[in-house]
Amino acid sequence: FPILCRYYLLIMAVVITEHSNMTTSNFSGTDHDITAHLEEAAKSLQVTRLIVKQILIPVIATAGIVGNVLNIIVLRHRKMRSSTNVYLSALAVSDMLYLIFTFSLSFVHCNLSDQPKSAFDFVPRARVLSDLFGNTAVWLTVAFTIERYIGVCHPMRGKVWCTVGKAKILSLLVFGVSLANTFPEFFEMEIVESHTNTTTSYSCEQTSFGKSESYSIGYYWWFVTFFTFVPFVFLFVFNSVLIKSVWEANRRRHELSNFSVVGENSRQQSEQHKVTTMLITVVLIFLLCQLPWTILLMYRTYLDANDLLKTQTTFILISGNICNLLVIMNASGNFLLYSYFSCRFRRTFTKVFCGWRRLRKTSRGSNGSTWRSSRYASSSTTTTSSCRSKRDMLSESSKRLKMTTE
């Protein structure tokens, strides 16, 4: 977490510096200076795309896809059955699909003119699908935060509301609502085919629907409100309550530990508070990584509404690459958080992926114990039989002695 904060501050410093330089160039200097700075900004954009899209995103996304596959396998194990883990499993699926489409867009995008037409057809759909699963992940995070709040602060109601069946239904409902609100993006772009004497080229262009003022302003403000403002308010409020609850529980546990009060119920409460702490950390990192993208989206909507978007296009593109990298880091790191905070997750992971080693050791141990027990049994049988034979000999001798005496 401290390393992530350092990278976060460094990235924000780079973005702010770049924005200040671009803003200065737009309002001062000669035409030659402005042209030179625009060329420098274009080079910065090219370097940013090279580092972020061609190097960092493929590496982080690949690790994140593997981590989310492991999350799905472990969280769906029968011993991990709970309403919270249903949300976490759905979140892992959404993050995995988001990373897959984002990873593919690192190598296929509209700026490459030598691509086949199928690649151009794939780009707009992949963009929408990545937004769809990213938006689903946002509201799934809100869902398990509220579910945890009910379980911690209202445990009696939690037994009725926080069930596995209701968690599955709510996860499907979250996906349906996200799909309905993201669906208009499918009509935002189209592929335009251009013919010359010898070649045919393709390009991605906005449709008349995407250029309309009602869509570019109205839909984007609705998008910002529904997928940024409202979730952030929910997460801030309920997460604050959970943090307060965990702090008070830790204080009470510390007071009880002074009286040496230890039991099964205390251990269960300790595990539950660890899970709550894990979910709080997941939400905090989510907010930290999503906040720059939210601010950038609001800023872009403001520029678009005031016809200033063209003056800040390069800054928006550079910042978009960096903010997208933060979102990908957030979608890729949950496996590490689960492994660090949850003992139950670690035990289940060990049982699922390392169980064959234990089976081999157990089989070897059982063979050795069987050999030892059989050896002990044979020796015991031999000893018992020898004792019986000696006892028979003594009884026979006593009978002969008795007959002789008579």
Tab-separated table of C-alpha atoms in Angstrom, residues 8-220:
chain	number	residue	atom	x	y	z
A	8	TYR	CA	0.207	7.441	-7.164
A	9	LEU	CA	1.813	10.703	-6.023
A	10	LEU	CA	4.528	10.417	-8.666
A	11	ILE	CA	1.989	9.862	-11.435
A	12	MET	CA	-0.153	12.774	-10.257
A	13	ALA	CA	2.933	15.017	-10.173
A	14	VAL	CA	3.781	14.082	-13.761
A	15	VAL	CA	0.215	14.741	-14.919
A	16	ILE	CA	0.006	18.125	-13.152
A	17	THR	CA	3.408	19.204	-14.533
A	18	GLU	CA	2.427	18.170	-18.040
A	19	HIS	CA	-0.868	19.992	-17.756
A	20	SER	CA	0.774	23.192	-16.502
A	21	ASN	CA	3.258	23.140	-19.375
A	22	MET	CA	0.515	22.623	-21.952
A	23	THR	CA	-1.681	25.322	-20.434
A	24	THR	CA	1.184	27.805	-20.502
A	25	SER	CA	1.895	27.028	-24.136
A	26	ASN	CA	-1.724	27.652	-25.117
A	27	PHE	CA	-1.761	31.209	-23.836
A	28	SER	CA	1.793	32.524	-24.187
A	29	GLY	CA	4.696	32.562	-26.586
A	30	THR	CA	5.069	33.065	-30.321
A	31	ASP	CA	3.621	30.816	-32.971
A	32	HIS	CA	7.014	29.140	-33.354
A	33	ASP	CA	7.197	28.408	-29.622
A	34	ILE	CA	3.657	27.059	-29.586
A	35	THR	CA	4.367	24.814	-32.563
A	36	ALA	CA	7.549	23.510	-30.941
A	37	HIS	CA	5.714	22.805	-27.722
A	38	LEU	CA	2.919	21.016	-29.555
A	39	GLU	CA	5.514	18.804	-31.207
A	40	GLU	CA	7.048	18.134	-27.798
A	41	ALA	CA	3.599	17.283	-26.422
A	42	ALA	CA	3.039	14.880	-29.314
A	43	LYS	CA	6.347	13.184	-28.515
A	44	SER	CA	5.337	12.962	-24.842
A	45	LEU	CA	2.089	11.319	-25.877
A	46	GLN	CA	3.966	8.840	-28.049
A	47	VAL	CA	6.406	7.974	-25.252
A	48	THR	CA	3.544	7.636	-22.740
A	49	ARG	CA	1.679	5.276	-25.042
A	50	LEU	CA	4.828	3.233	-25.604
A	51	ILE	CA	5.623	2.840	-21.900
A	52	VAL	CA	2.074	2.427	-20.633
A	53	LYS	CA	0.351	0.484	-23.411
A	54	GLN	CA	3.209	-1.593	-24.753
A	55	ILE	CA	5.135	-2.386	-21.560
A	56	LEU	CA	3.318	-1.757	-18.270
A	57	ILE	CA	-0.256	-2.682	-19.165
A	58	PRO	CA	0.613	-6.070	-20.757
A	59	VAL	CA	2.743	-7.091	-17.765
A	60	ILE	CA	0.299	-5.919	-15.083
A	61	ALA	CA	-2.773	-7.159	-16.961
A	62	THR	CA	-1.268	-10.619	-17.481
A	63	ALA	CA	-0.476	-10.933	-13.774
A	64	GLY	CA	-3.934	-9.612	-12.942
A	65	ILE	CA	-5.694	-12.125	-15.211
A	66	VAL	CA	-3.818	-15.000	-13.566
A	67	GLY	CA	-4.555	-13.604	-10.097
A	68	ASN	CA	-8.269	-13.221	-10.805
A	69	VAL	CA	-8.481	-16.770	-12.178
A	70	LEU	CA	-6.969	-17.980	-8.897
A	71	ASN	CA	-9.453	-15.811	-6.987
A	72	ILE	CA	-12.381	-17.386	-8.827
A	73	ILE	CA	-11.139	-20.934	-8.174
A	74	VAL	CA	-10.522	-20.347	-4.468
A	75	LEU	CA	-13.599	-18.232	-3.731
A	76	ARG	CA	-15.922	-20.756	-5.390
A	77	HIS	CA	-14.616	-23.610	-3.239
A	78	ARG	CA	-17.288	-25.178	-1.035
A	79	LYS	CA	-15.470	-24.147	2.157
A	80	MET	CA	-15.493	-20.491	1.020
A	81	ARG	CA	-19.263	-20.389	0.587
A	82	SER	CA	-20.618	-17.069	1.901
A	83	SER	CA	-22.520	-14.056	0.623
A	84	THR	CA	-19.411	-11.845	0.723
A	85	ASN	CA	-17.436	-14.326	-1.355
A	86	VAL	CA	-20.223	-14.366	-3.960
A	87	TYR	CA	-19.636	-10.641	-4.498
A	88	LEU	CA	-15.865	-11.121	-4.511
A	89	SER	CA	-16.184	-13.929	-7.086
A	90	ALA	CA	-18.335	-11.719	-9.322
A	91	LEU	CA	-15.815	-8.907	-8.845
A	92	ALA	CA	-12.985	-11.249	-9.890
A	93	VAL	CA	-14.887	-12.219	-13.054
A	94	SER	CA	-15.545	-8.564	-13.920
A	95	ASP	CA	-11.917	-7.583	-13.275
A	96	MET	CA	-10.647	-10.509	-15.333
A	97	LEU	CA	-12.822	-9.631	-18.354
A	98	TYR	CA	-11.944	-5.954	-17.995
A	99	LEU	CA	-8.242	-6.827	-18.031
A	100	ILE	CA	-8.639	-9.126	-21.048
A	101	PHE	CA	-10.269	-6.438	-23.194
A	102	THR	CA	-7.901	-3.734	-21.957
A	103	PHE	CA	-4.938	-5.998	-22.681
A	104	SER	CA	-6.161	-6.587	-26.235
A	105	LEU	CA	-6.594	-2.831	-26.806
A	106	SER	CA	-2.908	-2.352	-26.004
A	107	PHE	CA	-2.043	-3.959	-29.339
A	108	VAL	CA	-5.128	-3.179	-31.434
A	109	HIS	CA	-6.375	0.410	-31.726
A	110	CYS	CA	-7.664	2.846	-34.309
A	111	ASN	CA	-4.349	4.644	-34.848
A	112	LEU	CA	-2.820	1.646	-36.640
A	113	SER	CA	-3.688	2.056	-40.304
A	114	ASP	CA	-2.234	-1.278	-41.483
A	115	GLN	CA	-4.694	-3.392	-39.451
A	116	PRO	CA	-7.292	-5.662	-41.070
A	117	LYS	CA	-10.917	-4.572	-41.005
A	118	SER	CA	-11.727	-7.155	-38.321
A	119	ALA	CA	-9.325	-5.358	-35.959
A	120	PHE	CA	-11.093	-2.040	-36.583
A	121	ASP	CA	-14.449	-3.717	-35.962
A	122	PHE	CA	-13.114	-5.165	-32.715
A	123	VAL	CA	-11.822	-1.895	-31.229
A	124	PRO	CA	-15.166	-0.072	-30.603
A	125	ARG	CA	-16.770	-3.207	-29.167
A	126	ALA	CA	-13.788	-3.942	-26.938
A	127	ARG	CA	-13.857	-0.383	-25.590
A	128	VAL	CA	-17.526	-0.682	-24.681
A	129	LEU	CA	-17.084	-4.129	-23.113
A	130	SER	CA	-14.142	-2.937	-21.030
A	131	ASP	CA	-16.297	-0.026	-19.809
A	132	LEU	CA	-19.147	-2.448	-19.086
A	133	PHE	CA	-17.092	-4.743	-16.861
A	134	GLY	CA	-15.326	-1.785	-15.254
A	135	ASN	CA	-18.695	-0.248	-14.371
A	136	THR	CA	-19.918	-3.597	-13.062
A	137	ALA	CA	-16.864	-3.798	-10.805
A	138	VAL	CA	-17.661	-0.343	-9.423
A	139	TRP	CA	-21.167	-1.277	-8.299
A	140	LEU	CA	-20.105	-4.716	-7.074
A	141	THR	CA	-17.669	-2.918	-4.785
A	142	VAL	CA	-20.551	-0.795	-3.514
A	143	ALA	CA	-22.699	-3.921	-3.073
A	144	PHE	CA	-20.266	-5.852	-0.867
A	145	THR	CA	-19.502	-2.692	1.116
A	146	ILE	CA	-23.192	-2.251	1.960
A	147	GLU	CA	-23.502	-5.999	2.614
A	148	ARG	CA	-20.585	-5.847	5.038
A	149	TYR	CA	-22.073	-2.806	6.745
A	150	ILE	CA	-25.338	-4.688	7.332
A	151	GLY	CA	-23.489	-7.780	8.606
A	152	VAL	CA	-21.310	-5.804	11.023
A	153	CYS	CA	-23.665	-3.080	12.262
A	154	HIS	CA	-26.985	-4.971	12.003
A	155	PRO	CA	-26.105	-8.665	12.513
A	156	MET	CA	-29.700	-9.813	13.125
A	157	ARG	CA	-30.889	-8.311	9.847
A	158	GLY	CA	-27.745	-9.595	8.173
A	159	LYS	CA	-28.818	-13.187	8.804
A	160	VAL	CA	-31.936	-12.510	6.715
A	161	TRP	CA	-30.590	-10.195	4.022
A	162	CYS	CA	-26.973	-11.309	3.614
A	163	THR	CA	-27.517	-14.760	2.102
A	164	VAL	CA	-25.794	-16.527	-0.766
A	165	GLY	CA	-28.939	-16.641	-2.900
A	166	LYS	CA	-29.666	-12.939	-2.526
A	167	ALA	CA	-26.015	-12.110	-3.233
A	168	LYS	CA	-26.198	-14.001	-6.540
A	169	ILE	CA	-29.422	-12.243	-7.523
A	170	LEU	CA	-28.002	-8.831	-6.644
A	171	SER	CA	-24.791	-9.526	-8.593
A	172	LEU	CA	-26.828	-10.354	-11.709
A	173	LEU	CA	-28.921	-7.233	-11.124
A	174	VAL	CA	-25.778	-5.097	-10.918
A	175	PHE	CA	-24.567	-6.517	-14.229
A	176	GLY	CA	-27.966	-5.866	-15.860
A	177	VAL	CA	-28.089	-2.252	-14.687
A	178	SER	CA	-24.502	-1.656	-15.831
A	179	LEU	CA	-25.297	-3.173	-19.225
A	180	ALA	CA	-28.368	-0.959	-19.649
A	181	ASN	CA	-26.390	2.186	-18.800
A	182	THR	CA	-23.365	1.270	-20.950
A	183	PHE	CA	-25.320	0.026	-23.971
A	184	PRO	CA	-25.563	3.478	-25.707
A	185	GLU	CA	-21.779	3.404	-26.169
A	186	PHE	CA	-22.188	0.684	-28.793
A	187	PHE	CA	-23.624	3.386	-31.116
A	188	GLU	CA	-20.942	5.962	-30.371
A	189	MET	CA	-18.379	4.976	-33.044
A	190	GLU	CA	-18.373	3.490	-36.520
A	191	ILE	CA	-15.780	2.235	-38.995
A	192	VAL	CA	-15.398	4.415	-42.093
A	193	GLU	CA	-13.989	2.823	-45.231
A	194	SER	CA	-11.933	4.964	-47.630
A	195	HIS	CA	-10.837	3.950	-51.120
A	196	THR	CA	-7.914	5.195	-53.172
A	197	ASN	CA	-6.574	4.038	-56.505
A	198	THR	CA	-4.756	1.035	-55.107
A	199	THR	CA	-5.561	0.670	-51.426
A	200	THR	CA	-8.463	0.614	-49.030
A	201	SER	CA	-8.082	2.196	-45.597
A	202	TYR	CA	-10.262	2.217	-42.496
A	203	SER	CA	-10.693	4.641	-39.620
A	204	CYS	CA	-12.756	4.973	-36.445
A	205	GLU	CA	-15.132	7.922	-36.521
A	206	GLN	CA	-17.838	9.181	-34.223
A	207	THR	CA	-21.374	8.621	-35.420
A	208	SER	CA	-23.919	11.416	-35.686
A	209	PHE	CA	-25.449	9.979	-32.506
A	210	GLY	CA	-22.091	10.238	-30.725
A	211	LYS	CA	-21.576	13.818	-31.936
A	212	SER	CA	-25.004	14.970	-30.827
A	213	GLU	CA	-25.058	17.432	-27.964
A	214	SER	CA	-27.647	15.471	-26.012
A	215	TYR	CA	-25.361	12.431	-25.995
A	216	SER	CA	-21.955	14.064	-25.596
A	217	ILE	CA	-23.140	16.246	-22.700
A	218	GLY	CA	-26.276	14.658	-21.275
A	219	TYR	CA	-25.143	11.027	-21.358
A	220	TYR	CA	-21.654	11.761	-20.107
